[in-house]
mmCIF file of C-alpha atoms in Angstrom:
data_model
loop_
_atom_site.group_PDB
_atom_site.id
_atom_site.type_symbol
_atom_site.label_atom_id
_atom_site.label_comp_id
_atom_site.label_asym_id
_atom_site.label_seq_id
_atom_site.Cartn_x
_atom_site.Cartn_y
_atom_site.Cartn_z
ATOM 1 C CA UNK A 2 9.240 7.260 6.116
ATOM 2 C CA UNK A 3 12.039 6.456 8.179
ATOM 3 C CA UNK A 4 15.430 6.596 6.765
ATOM 4 C CA UNK A 5 13.718 4.417 4.288
ATOM 5 C CA UNK A 6 16.321 2.379 5.110
ATOM 6 C CA UNK A 7 18.671 1.644 7.686
ATOM 7 C CA UNK A 8 20.610 0.763 4.688
ATOM 8 C CA UNK A 9 23.800 0.913 2.623
ATOM 9 C CA UNK A 10 24.010 -0.358 -0.875
ATOM 10 C CA UNK A 11 23.567 -4.117 -1.744
ATOM 11 C CA UNK A 12 26.636 -6.191 -1.837
ATOM 12 C CA UNK A 13 28.694 -5.387 -4.918
ATOM 13 C CA UNK A 14 27.187 -1.979 -5.503
ATOM 14 C CA UNK A 15 29.704 0.884 -4.806
ATOM 15 C CA UNK A 16 28.760 3.996 -3.059
ATOM 16 C CA UNK A 17 28.979 5.767 0.143
ATOM 17 C CA UNK A 18 26.708 5.063 3.098
ATOM 18 C CA UNK A 19 23.538 7.210 2.624
ATOM 19 C CA UNK A 20 21.748 9.645 4.946
ATOM 20 C CA UNK A 21 24.603 10.858 6.932
ATOM 21 C CA UNK A 22 23.822 13.467 9.630
ATOM 22 C CA UNK A 23 22.838 16.655 7.739
ATOM 23 C CA UNK A 24 19.384 17.798 6.314
ATOM 24 C CA UNK A 25 17.646 14.533 7.218
ATOM 25 C CA UNK A 26 18.980 14.486 10.774
ATOM 26 C CA UNK A 27 18.070 18.081 11.218
ATOM 27 C CA UNK A 28 14.560 17.600 10.060
ATOM 28 C CA UNK A 29 14.204 14.702 12.565
ATOM 29 C CA UNK A 30 15.334 16.876 15.446
ATOM 30 C CA UNK A 31 12.658 19.550 14.526
ATOM 31 C CA UNK A 32 10.183 17.142 13.285
ATOM 32 C CA UNK A 33 9.480 19.463 10.260
ATOM 33 C CA UNK A 34 10.342 19.673 6.664
ATOM 34 C CA UNK A 35 10.214 20.618 3.832
ATOM 35 C CA UNK A 36 12.776 17.966 2.618
ATOM 36 C CA UNK A 37 13.296 16.325 -0.691
ATOM 37 C CA UNK A 38 14.989 13.687 -2.639
ATOM 38 C CA UNK A 39 16.672 15.463 -5.461
ATOM 39 C CA UNK A 40 18.349 14.256 -8.695
ATOM 40 C CA UNK A 41 20.916 16.375 -10.362
ATOM 41 C CA UNK A 42 18.484 17.180 -13.130
ATOM 42 C CA UNK A 43 16.401 19.109 -10.654
ATOM 43 C CA UNK A 44 13.690 16.395 -10.198
ATOM 44 C CA UNK A 45 12.384 16.524 -6.574
ATOM 45 C CA UNK A 46 10.516 14.158 -4.411
ATOM 46 C CA UNK A 47 8.947 15.511 -1.131
ATOM 47 C CA UNK A 48 9.802 13.568 2.023
ATOM 48 C CA UNK A 49 6.990 13.417 4.594
ATOM 49 C CA UNK A 50 8.902 14.381 7.622
ATOM 50 C CA UNK A 51 6.015 15.391 9.745
ATOM 51 C CA UNK A 52 4.064 12.191 9.192
ATOM 52 C CA UNK A 53 7.070 10.199 10.002
ATOM 53 C CA UNK A 54 7.757 11.963 13.140
ATOM 54 C CA UNK A 55 4.105 11.862 14.288
ATOM 55 C CA UNK A 56 2.456 8.860 15.911
ATOM 56 C CA UNK A 57 1.180 6.002 13.866
ATOM 57 C CA UNK A 58 -1.913 7.137 12.051
ATOM 58 C CA UNK A 59 -5.115 5.207 11.028
ATOM 59 C CA UNK A 60 -3.520 3.930 7.695
ATOM 60 C CA UNK A 61 -0.382 2.614 9.558
ATOM 61 C CA UNK A 62 -2.702 0.766 11.994
ATOM 62 C CA UNK A 63 -4.187 -1.157 9.111
ATOM 63 C CA UNK A 64 -0.514 -2.427 8.277
ATOM 64 C CA UNK A 65 0.127 -3.147 12.036
ATOM 65 C CA UNK A 66 -3.125 -5.230 12.313
ATOM 66 C CA UNK A 67 -1.748 -7.498 9.705
ATOM 67 C CA UNK A 68 1.671 -8.100 11.354
ATOM 68 C CA UNK A 69 2.371 -11.538 12.768
ATOM 69 C CA UNK A 70 4.587 -12.565 15.617
ATOM 70 C CA UNK A 71 7.798 -10.695 15.874
ATOM 71 C CA UNK A 72 8.392 -7.603 13.670
ATOM 72 C CA UNK A 73 11.484 -6.220 11.901
ATOM 73 C CA UNK A 74 10.866 -2.614 10.571
ATOM 74 C CA UNK A 75 13.554 -2.105 7.995
ATOM 75 C CA UNK A 76 14.287 1.721 7.764
ATOM 76 C CA UNK A 77 12.299 2.516 10.767
ATOM 77 C CA UNK A 78 13.029 6.239 10.592
ATOM 78 C CA UNK A 79 11.886 8.198 13.717
ATOM 79 C CA UNK A 80 10.127 4.962 14.967
ATOM 80 C CA UNK A 81 6.482 5.573 15.030
ATOM 81 C CA UNK A 82 5.526 2.057 13.928
ATOM 82 C CA UNK A 83 8.109 0.322 16.290
ATOM 83 C CA UNK A 84 6.858 2.454 19.222
ATOM 84 C CA UNK A 85 3.279 1.607 18.404
ATOM 85 C CA UNK A 86 4.048 -2.050 18.316
ATOM 86 C CA UNK A 87 5.835 -1.792 21.672
ATOM 87 C CA UNK A 88 3.000 0.039 23.317
ATOM 88 C CA UNK A 89 0.768 -2.982 22.274
ATOM 89 C CA UNK A 90 3.232 -5.376 23.796
ATOM 90 C CA UNK A 91 4.399 -6.769 20.316
ATOM 91 C CA UNK A 92 8.058 -7.705 20.011
ATOM 92 C CA UNK A 93 9.558 -5.451 17.426
ATOM 93 C CA UNK A 94 12.945 -4.062 16.403
ATOM 94 C CA UNK A 95 13.527 -1.172 13.958
ATOM 95 C CA UNK A 96 16.818 -0.678 11.896
ATOM 96 C CA UNK A 97 17.963 2.407 10.400
ATOM 97 C CA UNK A 98 21.236 3.934 9.273
ATOM 98 C CA UNK A 99 20.446 7.199 10.792
ATOM 99 C CA UNK A 100 21.691 8.118 14.339
ATOM 100 C CA UNK A 101 18.773 10.618 14.805
ATOM 101 C CA UNK A 102 16.313 8.122 13.598
ATOM 102 C CA UNK A 103 17.472 5.430 16.095
ATOM 103 C CA UNK A 104 17.606 7.996 18.912
ATOM 104 C CA UNK A 105 14.029 9.269 18.076
ATOM 105 C CA UNK A 106 12.678 5.680 18.046
ATOM 106 C CA UNK A 107 14.212 5.126 21.502
ATOM 107 C CA UNK A 108 12.618 8.272 22.976
ATOM 108 C CA UNK A 109 9.171 6.919 21.714
ATOM 109 C CA UNK A 110 9.735 3.839 23.684
ATOM 110 C CA UNK A 111 10.824 1.491 20.685
ATOM 111 C CA UNK A 112 13.880 -0.568 20.341
ATOM 112 C CA UNK A 113 16.095 0.271 17.324
ATOM 113 C CA UNK A 114 19.521 -0.693 15.996
ATOM 114 C CA UNK A 115 21.728 1.507 13.839
ATOM 115 C CA UNK A 116 22.421 -0.901 11.001
ATOM 116 C CA UNK A 117 21.951 -1.271 7.271
ATOM 117 C CA UNK A 118 19.709 -4.171 6.099
ATOM 118 C CA UNK A 119 22.491 -5.468 4.160
ATOM 119 C CA UNK A 120 24.679 -5.970 7.216
ATOM 120 C CA UNK A 121 24.412 -8.802 9.696
ATOM 121 C CA UNK A 122 21.263 -8.515 11.811
ATOM 122 C CA UNK A 123 19.991 -10.003 15.019
ATOM 123 C CA UNK A 124 17.652 -13.023 14.498
ATOM 124 C CA UNK A 125 18.316 -13.662 10.815
ATOM 125 C CA UNK A 126 15.936 -16.204 9.410
ATOM 126 C CA UNK A 127 13.597 -15.993 12.446
ATOM 127 C CA UNK A 128 11.504 -12.828 12.193
ATOM 128 C CA UNK A 129 7.728 -13.353 11.442
ATOM 129 C CA UNK A 130 7.038 -10.161 9.740
ATOM 130 C CA UNK A 131 9.179 -7.513 8.000
ATOM 131 C CA UNK A 132 8.114 -3.985 7.100
ATOM 132 C CA UNK A 133 9.209 -1.971 4.068
ATOM 133 C CA UNK A 134 7.032 1.112 4.348
ATOM 134 C CA UNK A 135 7.330 4.820 3.438
ATOM 135 C CA UNK A 136 9.182 4.155 0.280
ATOM 136 C CA UNK A 137 11.789 1.861 1.889
ATOM 137 C CA UNK A 138 11.356 -0.702 -0.938
ATOM 138 C CA UNK A 139 13.833 1.678 -2.727
ATOM 139 C CA UNK A 140 16.748 0.886 -0.231
ATOM 140 C CA UNK A 141 19.891 0.183 -2.021
ATOM 141 C CA UNK A 142 18.441 0.987 -5.497
ATOM 142 C CA UNK A 143 18.153 -2.741 -6.233
ATOM 143 C CA UNK A 144 14.604 -4.360 -5.668
ATOM 144 C CA UNK A 145 15.714 -7.744 -6.433
ATOM 145 C CA UNK A 146 18.671 -7.688 -4.016
ATOM 146 C CA UNK A 147 16.400 -6.188 -1.343
ATOM 147 C CA UNK A 148 13.697 -8.840 -1.651
ATOM 148 C CA UNK A 149 16.342 -11.611 -1.681
ATOM 149 C CA UNK A 150 17.730 -10.088 1.497
ATOM 150 C CA UNK A 151 14.262 -9.942 3.206
ATOM 151 C CA UNK A 152 13.668 -13.621 2.442
ATOM 152 C CA UNK A 153 16.880 -14.316 4.322
ATOM 153 C CA UNK A 154 15.773 -12.358 7.453
ATOM 154 C CA UNK A 155 12.283 -13.890 7.716
ATOM 155 C CA UNK A 156 11.124 -17.260 8.799
ATOM 156 C CA UNK A 157 10.421 -19.776 5.939
ATOM 157 C CA UNK A 158 6.788 -18.671 5.809
ATOM 158 C CA UNK A 159 7.365 -15.148 7.051
ATOM 159 C CA UNK A 160 5.317 -12.134 5.972
ATOM 160 C CA UNK A 161 6.720 -9.069 4.235
ATOM 161 C CA UNK A 162 4.555 -5.909 3.949
ATOM 162 C CA UNK A 163 5.700 -3.397 1.376
ATOM 163 C CA UNK A 164 4.383 0.148 0.574
ATOM 164 C CA UNK A 165 4.329 0.834 -3.146
ATOM 165 C CA UNK A 166 3.543 3.997 -5.144
ATOM 166 C CA UNK A 167 -0.229 4.324 -5.470
ATOM 167 C CA UNK A 168 -1.962 3.372 -8.663
ATOM 168 C CA UNK A 169 1.075 3.668 -10.993
ATOM 169 C CA UNK A 170 3.394 1.270 -12.756
ATOM 170 C CA UNK A 171 6.678 2.659 -11.948
ATOM 171 C CA UNK A 172 9.945 0.640 -11.893
ATOM 172 C CA UNK A 173 12.621 3.335 -11.497
ATOM 173 C CA UNK A 174 16.083 2.989 -10.244
ATOM 174 C CA UNK A 175 18.407 5.852 -9.935
ATOM 175 C CA UNK A 176 22.094 5.171 -10.080
ATOM 176 C CA UNK A 177 24.416 6.009 -7.302
ATOM 177 C CA UNK A 178 25.589 9.692 -6.937
ATOM 178 C CA UNK A 179 22.295 10.893 -8.559
ATOM 179 C CA UNK A 180 19.732 11.104 -5.810
ATOM 180 C CA UNK A 181 20.434 13.400 -2.859
ATOM 181 C CA UNK A 182 18.641 14.471 0.139
ATOM 182 C CA UNK A 183 18.267 18.295 0.143
ATOM 183 C CA UNK A 184 16.495 21.020 2.121
ATOM 184 C CA UNK A 185 15.053 24.103 0.399
ATOM 185 C CA UNK A 186 18.471 25.777 0.606
ATOM 186 C CA UNK A 187 19.903 22.975 -1.546
ATOM 187 C CA UNK A 188 21.924 21.672 1.341
ATOM 188 C CA UNK A 189 22.616 18.191 0.170
ATOM 189 C CA UNK A 190 23.550 14.896 1.940
ATOM 190 C CA UNK A 191 25.786 12.204 0.302
ATOM 191 C CA UNK A 192 24.497 10.599 -2.868
ATOM 192 C CA UNK A 193 23.134 7.047 -2.766
ATOM 193 C CA UNK A 194 21.321 4.655 -4.929
ATOM 194 C CA UNK A 195 17.425 4.530 -4.757
ATOM 195 C CA UNK A 196 14.451 2.841 -6.380
ATOM 196 C CA UNK A 197 10.684 3.667 -6.740
ATOM 197 C CA UNK A 198 8.082 0.981 -7.416
ATOM 198 C CA UNK A 199 4.482 0.812 -8.162
ATOM 199 C CA UNK A 200 2.503 -2.258 -7.273
ATOM 200 C CA UNK A 201 2.677 -4.016 -10.715
ATOM 201 C CA UNK A 202 6.505 -3.594 -10.639
ATOM 202 C CA UNK A 203 6.882 -4.878 -7.135
ATOM 203 C CA UNK A 204 4.692 -7.999 -8.084
ATOM 204 C CA UNK A 205 6.892 -8.626 -10.976
ATOM 205 C CA UNK A 206 9.969 -8.425 -8.951
ATOM 206 C CA UNK A 207 8.481 -10.560 -6.172
ATOM 207 C CA UNK A 208 7.282 -13.387 -8.446
ATOM 208 C CA UNK A 209 10.950 -13.625 -9.961
ATOM 209 C CA UNK A 210 12.187 -13.828 -6.324
ATOM 210 C CA UNK A 211 9.810 -16.577 -5.390
ATOM 211 C CA UNK A 212 7.442 -14.549 -3.135
ATOM 212 C CA UNK A 213 3.772 -15.375 -2.938
ATOM 213 C CA UNK A 214 1.254 -12.427 -3.122
ATOM 214 C CA UNK A 215 -1.094 -12.866 -0.074
ATOM 215 C CA UNK A 216 -2.910 -9.491 0.033
ATOM 216 C CA UNK A 217 -3.121 -6.224 -1.552
ATOM 217 C CA UNK A 218 -4.943 -3.023 -0.278
ATOM 218 C CA UNK A 219 -5.098 0.863 -0.390
ATOM 219 C CA UNK A 220 -5.965 3.112 2.536
ATOM 220 C CA UNK A 221 -5.595 6.946 2.809
ATOM 221 C CA UNK A 222 -4.107 7.316 -0.666
ATOM 222 C CA UNK A 223 -1.269 4.761 0.174
ATOM 223 C CA UNK A 224 -0.913 1.246 -1.366
ATOM 224 C CA UNK A 225 0.392 -1.939 0.292
ATOM 225 C CA UNK A 226 1.160 -5.436 -0.701
ATOM 226 C CA UNK A 227 1.645 -8.400 1.627
ATOM 227 C CA UNK A 228 4.071 -11.011 0.365
ATOM 228 C CA UNK A 229 4.588 -14.583 1.997
ATOM 229 C CA UNK A 230 8.066 -16.030 1.980
ATOM 230 C CA UNK A 231 8.345 -19.446 0.338
ATOM 231 C CA UNK A 232 9.870 -22.308 2.320
ATOM 232 C CA UNK A 233 11.216 -24.130 -0.774
ATOM 233 C CA UNK A 234 8.769 -26.925 -0.557
ATOM 234 C CA UNK A 235 6.074 -25.152 -2.605
ATOM 235 C CA UNK A 236 6.296 -24.496 -6.457
ATOM 236 C CA UNK A 237 5.523 -21.083 -7.690
ATOM 237 C CA UNK A 238 1.837 -21.860 -8.433
ATOM 238 C CA UNK A 239 0.803 -24.421 -5.972
ATOM 239 C CA UNK A 240 0.545 -22.387 -2.793
ATOM 240 C CA UNK A 241 -2.501 -23.435 -0.779
ATOM 241 C CA UNK A 242 -4.454 -20.610 0.598
ATOM 242 C CA UNK A 243 -5.754 -22.700 3.410
ATOM 243 C CA UNK A 244 -2.165 -23.491 4.567
ATOM 244 C CA UNK A 245 -1.469 -19.759 4.379
ATOM 245 C CA UNK A 246 -4.235 -18.966 6.701
ATOM 246 C CA UNK A 247 -3.553 -21.763 9.082
ATOM 247 C CA UNK A 248 0.121 -20.589 9.219
ATOM 248 C CA UNK A 249 -0.835 -16.888 9.664
ATOM 249 C CA UNK A 250 -3.175 -17.816 12.371
ATOM 250 C CA UNK A 251 -0.720 -20.029 14.327
ATOM 251 C CA UNK A 252 1.709 -17.122 14.520
ATOM 252 C CA UNK A 253 -0.371 -14.082 14.706
ATOM 253 C CA UNK A 254 -1.244 -14.578 18.356
ATOM 254 C CA UNK A 255 2.414 -14.949 19.401
ATOM 255 C CA UNK A 256 2.734 -11.290 20.338
ATOM 256 C CA UNK A 257 4.008 -12.022 23.810
ATOM 257 C CA UNK A 258 6.902 -14.027 22.376
ATOM 258 C CA UNK A 259 10.580 -12.951 22.747
ATOM 259 C CA UNK A 260 12.107 -11.160 19.890
ATOM 260 C CA UNK A 261 14.239 -13.494 17.734
ATOM 261 C CA UNK A 262 17.292 -11.514 18.774
ATOM 262 C CA UNK A 263 18.999 -10.344 21.982
ATOM 263 C CA UNK A 264 19.078 -6.828 23.044
ATOM 264 C CA UNK A 265 18.712 -4.142 20.450
ATOM 265 C CA UNK A 266 21.533 -1.669 20.590
ATOM 266 C CA UNK A 267 21.100 2.074 20.083
ATOM 267 C CA UNK A 268 23.937 3.432 18.356
ATOM 268 C CA UNK A 269 24.771 6.491 16.500
ATOM 269 C CA UNK A 270 23.532 6.441 12.828
ATOM 270 C CA UNK A 271 22.443 8.154 9.730
ATOM 271 C CA UNK A 272 19.436 9.750 8.064
ATOM 272 C CA UNK A 273 17.141 8.389 5.609
ATOM 273 C CA UNK A 274 14.155 7.880 3.528
ATOM 274 C CA UNK A 275 11.621 9.016 0.946
ATOM 275 C CA UNK A 276 7.969 8.523 0.777
ATOM 276 C CA UNK A 277 5.820 7.121 -1.911
ATOM 277 C CA UNK A 278 4.508 10.450 -3.164
ATOM 278 C CA UNK A 279 4.780 11.707 -6.694
ATOM 279 C CA UNK A 280 7.553 14.166 -7.439
ATOM 280 C CA UNK A 281 6.923 17.941 -7.215
ATOM 281 C CA UNK A 282 7.967 20.232 -10.117
ATOM 282 C CA UNK A 283 11.722 21.037 -10.674
ATOM 283 C CA UNK A 284 13.014 23.646 -8.407
#
C-alpha cells in the first residue's frame, strides 16, 4: 500500500498524526519488510512493503485502465501508481502523510504532496478519479467520513476506485491508540485509528453516503469496487447506466488535461499503510 493514507484522523476524531518516521519509513528506504499492523492484543496484519515499493503490477494496471481524466491517489505510499500514470502521460497527484513515501514517489517520477486527505487539498471538487487502494479505505478509522470527504474532492460525477478485503464481509474499526505499525523487533510507531472493509460492508457504507456502484471485479486475489459520485440531481435508485457510460467516455480521453491543481509540493512527511491481506497469527 502506500501509507494507506496520507491521512490524519477525520475531523472531530482525536489522536496523533499516524505513520511518523520510524518502522514504516525505514521499510520504504530498504524496500523490504517484514512489517505489520499490530493491535495491543497481539493481532498482526502483514504489510506488503515489497509490492508497494515495486513498479505497478498486472493487477494494478486493471485499476489504472479504468481511471478517467485527472487522478488523485489517496495514500499513494511509495508512488508506484502515480509514477505509472505519469509515465503514460496522465495527470496524477499522490498524497501521503509519509515523508519517505512522498520522496520515493518523486524519485519514481511522480508528483506527490505530503498531506492528509482530511486537510485542504489542491483541486478540491475537480478531480475526475480518486484511488483508495492497498487498504487505504481504512484511513482515519471512519469509512463514512472518508467516503464523504472523497465526494468533496471529486467532480459531481467523479469516479472512486476502492480496494476491499477479498471475499469476506468485514466491517472492522479499531479505536485510536490500538493499532500500531511494528517491525518484528516490536518497534512501534504512533497509534492511529484504522478500518478494514470487505466489499459488502463498503457497498453498505457507499449506499448510505449516496454513491452509485458502477463496477466490481477481482484480479490476482485482490478485490475492487468502482463508485460513481452523485451530482445531487439523481435519486438513489434512478441512475441511468447510459448516462454513466456517456459521462465516462467523455472524460476518459482527457489524459492530456492539466491537473486540477497547481504544482504539487514535495514535503517531508510520515509513513503509512496496510494492505488488504488477512491477519497472520498472533506473535
